[in-house]
mmCIF file of C-alpha atoms and ligand atoms in Angstrom:
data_model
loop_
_atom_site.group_PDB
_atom_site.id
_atom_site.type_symbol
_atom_site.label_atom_id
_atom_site.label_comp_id
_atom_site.label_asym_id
_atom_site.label_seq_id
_atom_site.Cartn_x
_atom_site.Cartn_y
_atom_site.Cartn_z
ATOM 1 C CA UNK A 8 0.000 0.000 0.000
ATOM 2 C CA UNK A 9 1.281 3.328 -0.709
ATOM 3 C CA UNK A 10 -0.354 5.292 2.122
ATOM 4 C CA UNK A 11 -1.826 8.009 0.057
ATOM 5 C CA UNK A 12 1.885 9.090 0.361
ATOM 6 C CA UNK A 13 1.999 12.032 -2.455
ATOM 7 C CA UNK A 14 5.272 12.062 -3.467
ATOM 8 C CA UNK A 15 6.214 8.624 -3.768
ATOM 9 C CA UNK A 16 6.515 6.818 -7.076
ATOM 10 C CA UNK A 17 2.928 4.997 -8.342
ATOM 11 C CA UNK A 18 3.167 1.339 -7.098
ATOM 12 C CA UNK A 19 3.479 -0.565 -10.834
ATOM 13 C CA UNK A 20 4.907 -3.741 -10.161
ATOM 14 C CA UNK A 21 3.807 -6.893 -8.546
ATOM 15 C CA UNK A 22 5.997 -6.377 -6.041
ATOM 16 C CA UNK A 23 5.688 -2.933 -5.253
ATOM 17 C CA UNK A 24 2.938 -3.002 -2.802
ATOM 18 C CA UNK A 25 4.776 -5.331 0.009
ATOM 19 C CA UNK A 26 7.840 -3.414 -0.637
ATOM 20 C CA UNK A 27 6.381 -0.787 0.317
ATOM 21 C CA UNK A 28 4.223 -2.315 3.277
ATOM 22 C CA UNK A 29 7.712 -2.952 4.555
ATOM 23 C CA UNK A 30 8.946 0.434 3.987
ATOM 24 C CA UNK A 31 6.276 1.896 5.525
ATOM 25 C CA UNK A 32 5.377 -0.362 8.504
ATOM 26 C CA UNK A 33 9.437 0.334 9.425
ATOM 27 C CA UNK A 34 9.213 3.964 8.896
ATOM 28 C CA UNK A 35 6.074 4.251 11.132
ATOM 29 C CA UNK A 36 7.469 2.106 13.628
ATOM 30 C CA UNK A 37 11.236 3.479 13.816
ATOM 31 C CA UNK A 38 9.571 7.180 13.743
ATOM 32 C CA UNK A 39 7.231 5.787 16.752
ATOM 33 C CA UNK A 40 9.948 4.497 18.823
ATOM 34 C CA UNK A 41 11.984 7.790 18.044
ATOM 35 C CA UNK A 42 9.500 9.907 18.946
ATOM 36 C CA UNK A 43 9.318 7.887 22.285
ATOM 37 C CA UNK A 44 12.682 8.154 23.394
ATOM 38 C CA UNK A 45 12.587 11.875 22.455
ATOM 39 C CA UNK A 46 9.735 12.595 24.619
ATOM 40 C CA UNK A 47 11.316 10.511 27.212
ATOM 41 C CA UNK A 48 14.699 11.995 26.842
ATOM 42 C CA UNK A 49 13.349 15.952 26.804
ATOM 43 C CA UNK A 50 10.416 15.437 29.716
ATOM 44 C CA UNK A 51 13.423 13.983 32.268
ATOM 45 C CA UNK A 52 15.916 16.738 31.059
ATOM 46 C CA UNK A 53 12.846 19.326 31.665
ATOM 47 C CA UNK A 54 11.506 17.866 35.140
ATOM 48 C CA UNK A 55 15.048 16.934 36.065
ATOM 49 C CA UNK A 56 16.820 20.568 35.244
ATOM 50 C CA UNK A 57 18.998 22.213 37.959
ATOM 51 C CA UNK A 58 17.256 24.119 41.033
ATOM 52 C CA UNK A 59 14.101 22.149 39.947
ATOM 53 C CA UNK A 60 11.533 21.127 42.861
ATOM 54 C CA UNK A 61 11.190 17.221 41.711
ATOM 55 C CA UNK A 62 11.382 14.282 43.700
ATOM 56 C CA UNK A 63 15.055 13.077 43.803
ATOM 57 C CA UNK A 64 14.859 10.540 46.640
ATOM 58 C CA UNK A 65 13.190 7.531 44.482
ATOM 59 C CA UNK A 66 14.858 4.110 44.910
ATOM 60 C CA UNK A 67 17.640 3.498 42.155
ATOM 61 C CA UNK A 68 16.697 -0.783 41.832
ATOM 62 C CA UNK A 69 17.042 -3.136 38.843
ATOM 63 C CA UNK A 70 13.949 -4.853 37.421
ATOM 64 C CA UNK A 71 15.087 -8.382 36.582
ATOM 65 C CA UNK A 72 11.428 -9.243 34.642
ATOM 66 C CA UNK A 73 11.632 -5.485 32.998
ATOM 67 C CA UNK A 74 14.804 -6.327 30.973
ATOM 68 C CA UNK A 75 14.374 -9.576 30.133
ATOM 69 C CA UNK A 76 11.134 -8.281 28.466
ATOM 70 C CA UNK A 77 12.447 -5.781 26.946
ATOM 71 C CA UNK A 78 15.026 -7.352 25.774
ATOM 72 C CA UNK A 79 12.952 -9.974 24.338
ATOM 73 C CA UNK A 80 10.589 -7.856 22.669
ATOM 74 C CA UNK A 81 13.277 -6.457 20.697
ATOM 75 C CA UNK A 82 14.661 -9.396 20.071
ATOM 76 C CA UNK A 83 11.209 -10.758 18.610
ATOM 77 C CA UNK A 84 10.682 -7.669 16.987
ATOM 78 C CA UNK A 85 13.719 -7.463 15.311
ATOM 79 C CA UNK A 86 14.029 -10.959 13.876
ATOM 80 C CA UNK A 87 10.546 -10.526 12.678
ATOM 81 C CA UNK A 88 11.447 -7.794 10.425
ATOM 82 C CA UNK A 89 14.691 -9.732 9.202
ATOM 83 C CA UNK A 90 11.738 -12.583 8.381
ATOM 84 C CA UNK A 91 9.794 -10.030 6.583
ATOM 85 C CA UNK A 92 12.405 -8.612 4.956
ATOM 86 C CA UNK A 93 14.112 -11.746 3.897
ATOM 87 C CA UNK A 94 11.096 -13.047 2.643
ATOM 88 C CA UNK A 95 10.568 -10.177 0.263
ATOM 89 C CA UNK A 96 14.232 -10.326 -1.118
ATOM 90 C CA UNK A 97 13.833 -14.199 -1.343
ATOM 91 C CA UNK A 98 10.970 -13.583 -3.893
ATOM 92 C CA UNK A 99 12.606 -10.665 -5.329
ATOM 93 C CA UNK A 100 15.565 -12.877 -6.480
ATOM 94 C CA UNK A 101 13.523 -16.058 -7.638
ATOM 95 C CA UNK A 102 12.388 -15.013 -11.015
ATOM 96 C CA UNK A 103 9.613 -17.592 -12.509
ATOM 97 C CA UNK A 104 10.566 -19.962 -14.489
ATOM 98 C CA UNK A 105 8.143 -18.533 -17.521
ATOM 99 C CA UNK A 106 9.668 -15.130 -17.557
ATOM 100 C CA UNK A 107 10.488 -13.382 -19.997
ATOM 101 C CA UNK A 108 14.440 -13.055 -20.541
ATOM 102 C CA UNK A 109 15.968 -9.879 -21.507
ATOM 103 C CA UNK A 110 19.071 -9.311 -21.596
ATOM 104 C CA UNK A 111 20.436 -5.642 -20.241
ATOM 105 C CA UNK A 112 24.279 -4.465 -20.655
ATOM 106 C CA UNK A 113 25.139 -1.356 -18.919
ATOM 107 C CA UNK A 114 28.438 0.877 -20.339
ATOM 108 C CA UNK A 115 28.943 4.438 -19.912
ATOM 109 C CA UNK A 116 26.817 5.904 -20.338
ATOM 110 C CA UNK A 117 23.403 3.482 -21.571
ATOM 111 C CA UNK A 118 21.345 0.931 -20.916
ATOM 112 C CA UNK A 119 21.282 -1.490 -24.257
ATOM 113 C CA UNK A 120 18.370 -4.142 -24.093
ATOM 114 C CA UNK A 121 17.553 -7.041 -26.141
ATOM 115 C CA UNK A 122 14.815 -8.852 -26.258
ATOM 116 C CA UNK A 123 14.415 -12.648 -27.259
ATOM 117 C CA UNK A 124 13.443 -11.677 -30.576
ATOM 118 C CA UNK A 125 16.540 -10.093 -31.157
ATOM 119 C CA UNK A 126 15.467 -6.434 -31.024
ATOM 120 C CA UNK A 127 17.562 -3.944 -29.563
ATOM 121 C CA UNK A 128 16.876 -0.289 -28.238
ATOM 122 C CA UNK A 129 18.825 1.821 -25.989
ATOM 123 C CA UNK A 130 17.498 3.945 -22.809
ATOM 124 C CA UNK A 131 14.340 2.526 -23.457
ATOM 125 C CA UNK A 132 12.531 -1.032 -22.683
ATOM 126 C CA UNK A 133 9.275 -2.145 -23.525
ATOM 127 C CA UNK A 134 7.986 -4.964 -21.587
ATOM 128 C CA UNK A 135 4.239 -6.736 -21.329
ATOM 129 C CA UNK A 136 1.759 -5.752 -18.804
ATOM 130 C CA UNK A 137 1.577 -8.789 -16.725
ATOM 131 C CA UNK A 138 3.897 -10.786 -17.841
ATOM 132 C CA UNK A 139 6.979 -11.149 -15.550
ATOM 133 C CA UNK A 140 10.277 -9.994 -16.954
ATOM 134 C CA UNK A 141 13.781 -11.299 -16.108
ATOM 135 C CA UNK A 142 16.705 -8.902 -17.181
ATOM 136 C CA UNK A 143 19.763 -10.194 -16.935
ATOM 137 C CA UNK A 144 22.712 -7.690 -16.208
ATOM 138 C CA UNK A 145 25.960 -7.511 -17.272
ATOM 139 C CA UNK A 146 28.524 -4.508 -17.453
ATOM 140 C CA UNK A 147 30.945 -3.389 -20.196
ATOM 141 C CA UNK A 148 33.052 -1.096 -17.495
ATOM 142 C CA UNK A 149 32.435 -0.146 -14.325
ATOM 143 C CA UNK A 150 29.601 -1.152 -11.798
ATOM 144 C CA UNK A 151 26.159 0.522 -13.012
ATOM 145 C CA UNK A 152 22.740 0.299 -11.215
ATOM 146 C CA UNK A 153 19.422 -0.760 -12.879
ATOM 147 C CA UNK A 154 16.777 1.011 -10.930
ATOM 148 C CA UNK A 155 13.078 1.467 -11.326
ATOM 149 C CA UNK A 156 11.372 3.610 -8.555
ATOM 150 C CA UNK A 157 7.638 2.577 -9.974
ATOM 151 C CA UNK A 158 8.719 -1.291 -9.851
ATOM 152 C CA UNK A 159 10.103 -0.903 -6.635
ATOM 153 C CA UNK A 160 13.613 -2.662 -7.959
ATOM 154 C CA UNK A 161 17.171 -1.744 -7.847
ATOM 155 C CA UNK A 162 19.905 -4.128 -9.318
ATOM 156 C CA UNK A 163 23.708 -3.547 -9.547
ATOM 157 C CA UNK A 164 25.242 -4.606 -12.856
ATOM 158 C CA UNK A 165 28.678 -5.751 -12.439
ATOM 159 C CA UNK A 166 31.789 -6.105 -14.529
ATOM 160 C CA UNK A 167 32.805 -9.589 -14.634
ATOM 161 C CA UNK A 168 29.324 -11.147 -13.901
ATOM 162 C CA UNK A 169 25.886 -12.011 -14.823
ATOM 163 C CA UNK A 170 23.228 -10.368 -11.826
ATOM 164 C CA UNK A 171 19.210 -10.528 -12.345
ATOM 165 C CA UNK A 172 16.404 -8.427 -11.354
ATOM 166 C CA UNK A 173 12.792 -9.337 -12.396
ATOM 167 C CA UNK A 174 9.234 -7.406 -12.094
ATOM 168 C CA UNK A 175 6.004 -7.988 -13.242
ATOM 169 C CA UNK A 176 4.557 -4.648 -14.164
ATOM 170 C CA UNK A 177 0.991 -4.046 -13.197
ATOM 171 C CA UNK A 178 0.029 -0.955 -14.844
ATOM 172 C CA UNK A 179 0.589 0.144 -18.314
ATOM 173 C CA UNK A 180 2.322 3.430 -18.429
ATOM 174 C CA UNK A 181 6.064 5.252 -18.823
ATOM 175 C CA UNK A 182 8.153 4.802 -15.971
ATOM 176 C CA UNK A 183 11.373 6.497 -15.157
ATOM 177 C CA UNK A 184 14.526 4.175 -15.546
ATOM 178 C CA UNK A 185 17.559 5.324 -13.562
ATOM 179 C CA UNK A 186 21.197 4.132 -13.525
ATOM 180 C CA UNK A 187 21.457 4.367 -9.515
ATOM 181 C CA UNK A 188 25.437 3.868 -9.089
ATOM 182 C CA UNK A 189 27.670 6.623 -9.955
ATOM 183 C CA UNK A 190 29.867 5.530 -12.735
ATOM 184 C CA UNK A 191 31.436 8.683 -13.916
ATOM 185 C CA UNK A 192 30.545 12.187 -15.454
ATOM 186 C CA UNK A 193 27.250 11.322 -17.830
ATOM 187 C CA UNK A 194 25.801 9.022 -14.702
ATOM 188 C CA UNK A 195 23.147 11.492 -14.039
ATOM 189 C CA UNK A 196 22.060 11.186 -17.912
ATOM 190 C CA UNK A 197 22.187 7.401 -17.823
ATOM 191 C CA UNK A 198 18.708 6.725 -17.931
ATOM 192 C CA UNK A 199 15.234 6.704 -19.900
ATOM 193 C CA UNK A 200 12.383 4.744 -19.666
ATOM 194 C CA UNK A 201 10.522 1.426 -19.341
ATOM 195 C CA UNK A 202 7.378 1.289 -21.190
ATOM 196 C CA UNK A 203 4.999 -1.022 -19.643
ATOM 197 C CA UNK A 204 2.508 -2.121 -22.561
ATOM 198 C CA UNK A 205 -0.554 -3.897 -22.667
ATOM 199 C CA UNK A 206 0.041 -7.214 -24.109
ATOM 200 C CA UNK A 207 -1.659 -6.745 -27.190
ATOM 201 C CA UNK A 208 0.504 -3.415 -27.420
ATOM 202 C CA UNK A 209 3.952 -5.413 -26.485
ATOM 203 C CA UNK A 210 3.561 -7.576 -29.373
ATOM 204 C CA UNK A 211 2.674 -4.967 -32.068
ATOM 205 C CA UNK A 212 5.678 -3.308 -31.009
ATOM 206 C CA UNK A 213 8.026 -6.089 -31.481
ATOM 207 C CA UNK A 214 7.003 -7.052 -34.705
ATOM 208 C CA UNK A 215 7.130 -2.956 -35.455
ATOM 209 C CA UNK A 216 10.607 -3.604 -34.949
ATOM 210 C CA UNK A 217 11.043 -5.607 -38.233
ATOM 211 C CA UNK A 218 11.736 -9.093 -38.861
ATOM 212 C CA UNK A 219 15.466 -9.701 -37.212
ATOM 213 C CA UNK A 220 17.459 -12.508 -36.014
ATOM 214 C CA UNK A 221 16.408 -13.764 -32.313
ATOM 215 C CA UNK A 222 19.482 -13.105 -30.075
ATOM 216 C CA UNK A 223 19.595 -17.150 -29.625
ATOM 217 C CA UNK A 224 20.236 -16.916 -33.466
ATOM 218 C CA UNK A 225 22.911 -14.766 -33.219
ATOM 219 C CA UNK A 226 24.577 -16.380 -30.378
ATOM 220 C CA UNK A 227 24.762 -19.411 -32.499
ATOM 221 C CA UNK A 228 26.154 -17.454 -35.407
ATOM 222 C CA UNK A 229 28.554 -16.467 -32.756
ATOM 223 C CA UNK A 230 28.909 -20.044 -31.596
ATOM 224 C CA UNK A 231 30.269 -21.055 -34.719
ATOM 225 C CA UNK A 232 32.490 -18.445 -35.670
ATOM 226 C CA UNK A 233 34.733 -18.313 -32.576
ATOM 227 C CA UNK A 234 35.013 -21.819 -33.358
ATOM 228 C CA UNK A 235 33.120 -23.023 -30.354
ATOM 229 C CA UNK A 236 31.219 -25.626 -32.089
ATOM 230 C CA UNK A 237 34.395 -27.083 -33.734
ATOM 231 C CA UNK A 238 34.766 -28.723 -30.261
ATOM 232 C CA UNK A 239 31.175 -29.429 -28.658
ATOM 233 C CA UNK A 240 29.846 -30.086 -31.521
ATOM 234 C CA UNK A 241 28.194 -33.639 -31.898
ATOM 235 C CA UNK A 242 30.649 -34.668 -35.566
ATOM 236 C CA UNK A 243 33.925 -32.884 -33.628
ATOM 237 C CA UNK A 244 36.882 -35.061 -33.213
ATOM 238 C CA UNK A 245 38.159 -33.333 -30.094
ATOM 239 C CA UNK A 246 35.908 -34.719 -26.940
ATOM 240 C CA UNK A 247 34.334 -31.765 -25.346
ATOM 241 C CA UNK A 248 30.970 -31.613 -23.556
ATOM 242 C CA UNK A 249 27.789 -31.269 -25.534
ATOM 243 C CA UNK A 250 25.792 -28.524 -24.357
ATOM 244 C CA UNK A 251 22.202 -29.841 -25.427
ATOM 245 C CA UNK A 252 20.139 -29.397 -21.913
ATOM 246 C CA UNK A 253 23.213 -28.099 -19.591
ATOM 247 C CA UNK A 254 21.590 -24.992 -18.485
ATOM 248 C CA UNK A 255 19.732 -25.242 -15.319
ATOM 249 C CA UNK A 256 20.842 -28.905 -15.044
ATOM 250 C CA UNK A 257 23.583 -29.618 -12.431
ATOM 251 C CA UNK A 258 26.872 -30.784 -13.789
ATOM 252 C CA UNK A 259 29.223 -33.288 -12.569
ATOM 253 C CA UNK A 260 32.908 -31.413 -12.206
ATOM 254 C CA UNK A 261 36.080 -33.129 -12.040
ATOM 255 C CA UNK A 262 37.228 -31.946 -8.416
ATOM 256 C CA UNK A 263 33.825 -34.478 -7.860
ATOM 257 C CA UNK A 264 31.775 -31.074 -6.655
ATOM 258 C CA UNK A 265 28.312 -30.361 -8.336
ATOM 259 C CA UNK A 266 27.052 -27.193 -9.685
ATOM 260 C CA UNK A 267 23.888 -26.048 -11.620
ATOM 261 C CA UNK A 268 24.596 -24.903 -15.020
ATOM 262 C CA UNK A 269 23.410 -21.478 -14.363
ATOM 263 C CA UNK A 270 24.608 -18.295 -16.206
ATOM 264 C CA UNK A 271 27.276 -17.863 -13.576
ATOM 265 C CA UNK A 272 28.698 -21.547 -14.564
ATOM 266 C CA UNK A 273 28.286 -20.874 -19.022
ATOM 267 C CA UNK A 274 29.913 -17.689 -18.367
ATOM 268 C CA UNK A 275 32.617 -18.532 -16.001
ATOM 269 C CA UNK A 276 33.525 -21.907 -18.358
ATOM 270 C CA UNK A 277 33.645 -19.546 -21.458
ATOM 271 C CA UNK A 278 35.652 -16.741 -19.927
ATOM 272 C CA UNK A 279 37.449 -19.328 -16.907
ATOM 273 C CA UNK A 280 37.580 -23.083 -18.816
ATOM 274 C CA UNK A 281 40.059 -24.298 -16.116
ATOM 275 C CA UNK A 282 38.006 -23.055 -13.381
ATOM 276 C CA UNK A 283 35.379 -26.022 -12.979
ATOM 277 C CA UNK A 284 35.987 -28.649 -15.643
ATOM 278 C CA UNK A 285 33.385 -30.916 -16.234
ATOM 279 C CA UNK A 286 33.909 -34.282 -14.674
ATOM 280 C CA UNK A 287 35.100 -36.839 -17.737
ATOM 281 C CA UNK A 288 37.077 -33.707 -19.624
ATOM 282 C CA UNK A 289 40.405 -32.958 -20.309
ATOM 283 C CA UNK A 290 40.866 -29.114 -19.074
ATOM 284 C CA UNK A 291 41.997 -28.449 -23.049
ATOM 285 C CA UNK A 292 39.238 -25.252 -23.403
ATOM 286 C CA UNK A 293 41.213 -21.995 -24.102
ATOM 287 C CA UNK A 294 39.618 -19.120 -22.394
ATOM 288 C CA UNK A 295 37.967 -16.413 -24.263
ATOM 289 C CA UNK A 296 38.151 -13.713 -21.887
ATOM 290 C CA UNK A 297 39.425 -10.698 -23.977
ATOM 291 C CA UNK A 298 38.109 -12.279 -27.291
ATOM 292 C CA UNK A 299 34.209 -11.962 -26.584
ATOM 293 C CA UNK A 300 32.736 -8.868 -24.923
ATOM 294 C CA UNK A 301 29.869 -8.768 -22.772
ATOM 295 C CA UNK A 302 26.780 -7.953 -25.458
ATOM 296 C CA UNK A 303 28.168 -11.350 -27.421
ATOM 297 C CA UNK A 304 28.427 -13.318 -24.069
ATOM 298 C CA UNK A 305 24.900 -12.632 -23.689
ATOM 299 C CA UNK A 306 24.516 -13.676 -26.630
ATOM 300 C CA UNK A 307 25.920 -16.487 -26.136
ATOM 301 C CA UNK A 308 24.320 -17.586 -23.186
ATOM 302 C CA UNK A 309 21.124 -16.998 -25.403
ATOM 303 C CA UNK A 310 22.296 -19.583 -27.791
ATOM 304 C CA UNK A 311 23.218 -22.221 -24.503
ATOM 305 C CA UNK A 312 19.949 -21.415 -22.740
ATOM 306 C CA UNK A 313 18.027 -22.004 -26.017
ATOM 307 C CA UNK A 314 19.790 -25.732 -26.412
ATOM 308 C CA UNK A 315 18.083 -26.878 -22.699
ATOM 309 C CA UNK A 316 13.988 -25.309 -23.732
ATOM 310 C CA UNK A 317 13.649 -27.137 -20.225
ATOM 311 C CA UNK A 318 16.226 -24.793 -18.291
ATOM 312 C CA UNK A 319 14.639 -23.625 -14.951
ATOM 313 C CA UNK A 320 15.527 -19.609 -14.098
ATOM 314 C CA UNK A 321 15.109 -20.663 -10.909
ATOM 315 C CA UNK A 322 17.893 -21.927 -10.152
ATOM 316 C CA UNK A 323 20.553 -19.621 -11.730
ATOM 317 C CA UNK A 324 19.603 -16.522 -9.485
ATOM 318 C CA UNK A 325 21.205 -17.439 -6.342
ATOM 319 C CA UNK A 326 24.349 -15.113 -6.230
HETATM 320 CU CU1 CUA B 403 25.760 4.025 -14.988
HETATM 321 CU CU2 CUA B 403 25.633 5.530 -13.145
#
């Protein structure tokens, strides 16, 4: 609920309302207890003041049943807002499994989307009504911020890894899209809009966009030209792993650990081969870390993610 709070942003997200139930509820509360010890604090320093007529002979004891409530009321109080809290950011990092992927790089000073389909646009992102949206983040330089005031979200993209943030937006309408990390002289201009459509509306718009390649496309084109599928693919005569329903799966490594095939994992064994080799495999990958850059590692990923049409996104958002 927003409280009929003027100046805050409209609530347009699914998960705008309990975010701000939170925000609110703690505000209230924290200004309550403030407000408290204030009173408290200024009545004693008024009725206490030097040359004043009160009552200084009362007994100076300990109440043994006083703190221990107190204390555990705090205590109680306190780890039920952790709950609360922890419950929200839970949710807020599980994307569902149906969700829309799009991919979002940040570089000074834009935010570049691209949707499944392949189309691109900069400073601006059109998503469904309704439909929850996963954008994966990735950075081309230094550490940006994906932030949506009306959606309640706020998601660091970092060099050097994949991060999430997901919404489903309730309301159609033209929300403010911030970069919300400073990340050099234009970071106040980084920024447009996300323009929440009706569904109908979404997918005139994409196929406004023209006819292109879907970004899985491309990140097969990619696939093949760095040579990628001289190795995993199924006719090579080097042994490497097939990637046909990896993502989301857990995979076997050769130090006998496990690990889901998550974006983390594709991204690290493209950029990091040697890091966690798959169980079976000689550790002959070279890395391509200075060879791809991060809009054809999404790409990429596109292409892997598109092999395994049975991939959960529930698993890969645990950072
Ligand atoms: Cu990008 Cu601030």
């Amino acid at each position: 609920m927003s409280f009929g709070i003027p100046f805050a942003p409209s609530e347009a997200s699914s998960a705008a309302a309990s975010v701000d139930t939170l925000f609110y509820t703690l505000l209230a509360f924290t200004t309550a207890l403030g407000a408290f010890l204030t009173l408290l604090v200024v009545g004693y320093a008024v009725k206490y003041r030097a040359g004043s007529g009160a009552d200084r002979t009362g007994e100076r004891g300990r109440s043994l049943p006083l703190e221990i409530g107190w204390t555990l009321a705090s205590l109680i109080i306190a780890f039920a807002i952790f709950g609360w809290g922890a419950t929200l950011f839970m949710r807020r990092d599980h994307p569902p499994a149906d969700a829309l992927q799009i991919a979002g790089l940040g570089k000074q000073w834009m935010w570049e989307f691209r949707h499944p389909g392949g189309q691109r646009e900069i400073d601006e992102l059109h998503v469904p009504v309704g439909k929850p949206v996963v954008v994966s983040l990735a950075s081309q330089d230094v550490i940006h911020s994906f932030f949506v005031p009306a959606f309640r979200v706020k998601q660091d993209a970092v060099p050097g890894r994949t991060t999430h943030v997901w919404f489903t937006a309730t309301e159609p309408g033209h929300y403010h899209l911030f970069c919300a990390e400073y990340c050099g002289t234009q970071h106040s201009e980084m920024g447009g809009w996300v323009d929440a459509l009706p569904p109908e509306q979404y997918a005139a718009w994409l196929s406004d966009q023209g006819e292109g390649e879907t970004l899985a496309a491309t990140g097969e084109k990619l696939f093949r030209a760095l040579g990628c599928s001289g190795c995993h693919g199924n006719s090579s005569k080097v042994r490497a792993p097939p990637l046909e329903n990896v993502y989301g799966r857990p995979v076997a490594l050769a130090n006998d650990a496990t690990v889901i095939a998550d974006e983390r994992y594709l991204r690290d064994s493209i950029l990091q081969p040697k890091k966690e080799v798959a169980a079976g495999y000689e550790p002959v990958m070279p890395s391509f870390d200075g060879l791809v850059d991060e809009a054809e590692l999404q790409m990429l990923l596109a292409y892997l993610k598109s092999l395994s049409p049975q991939g959960s996104t529930n698993s890969e958002s645990i950072r």
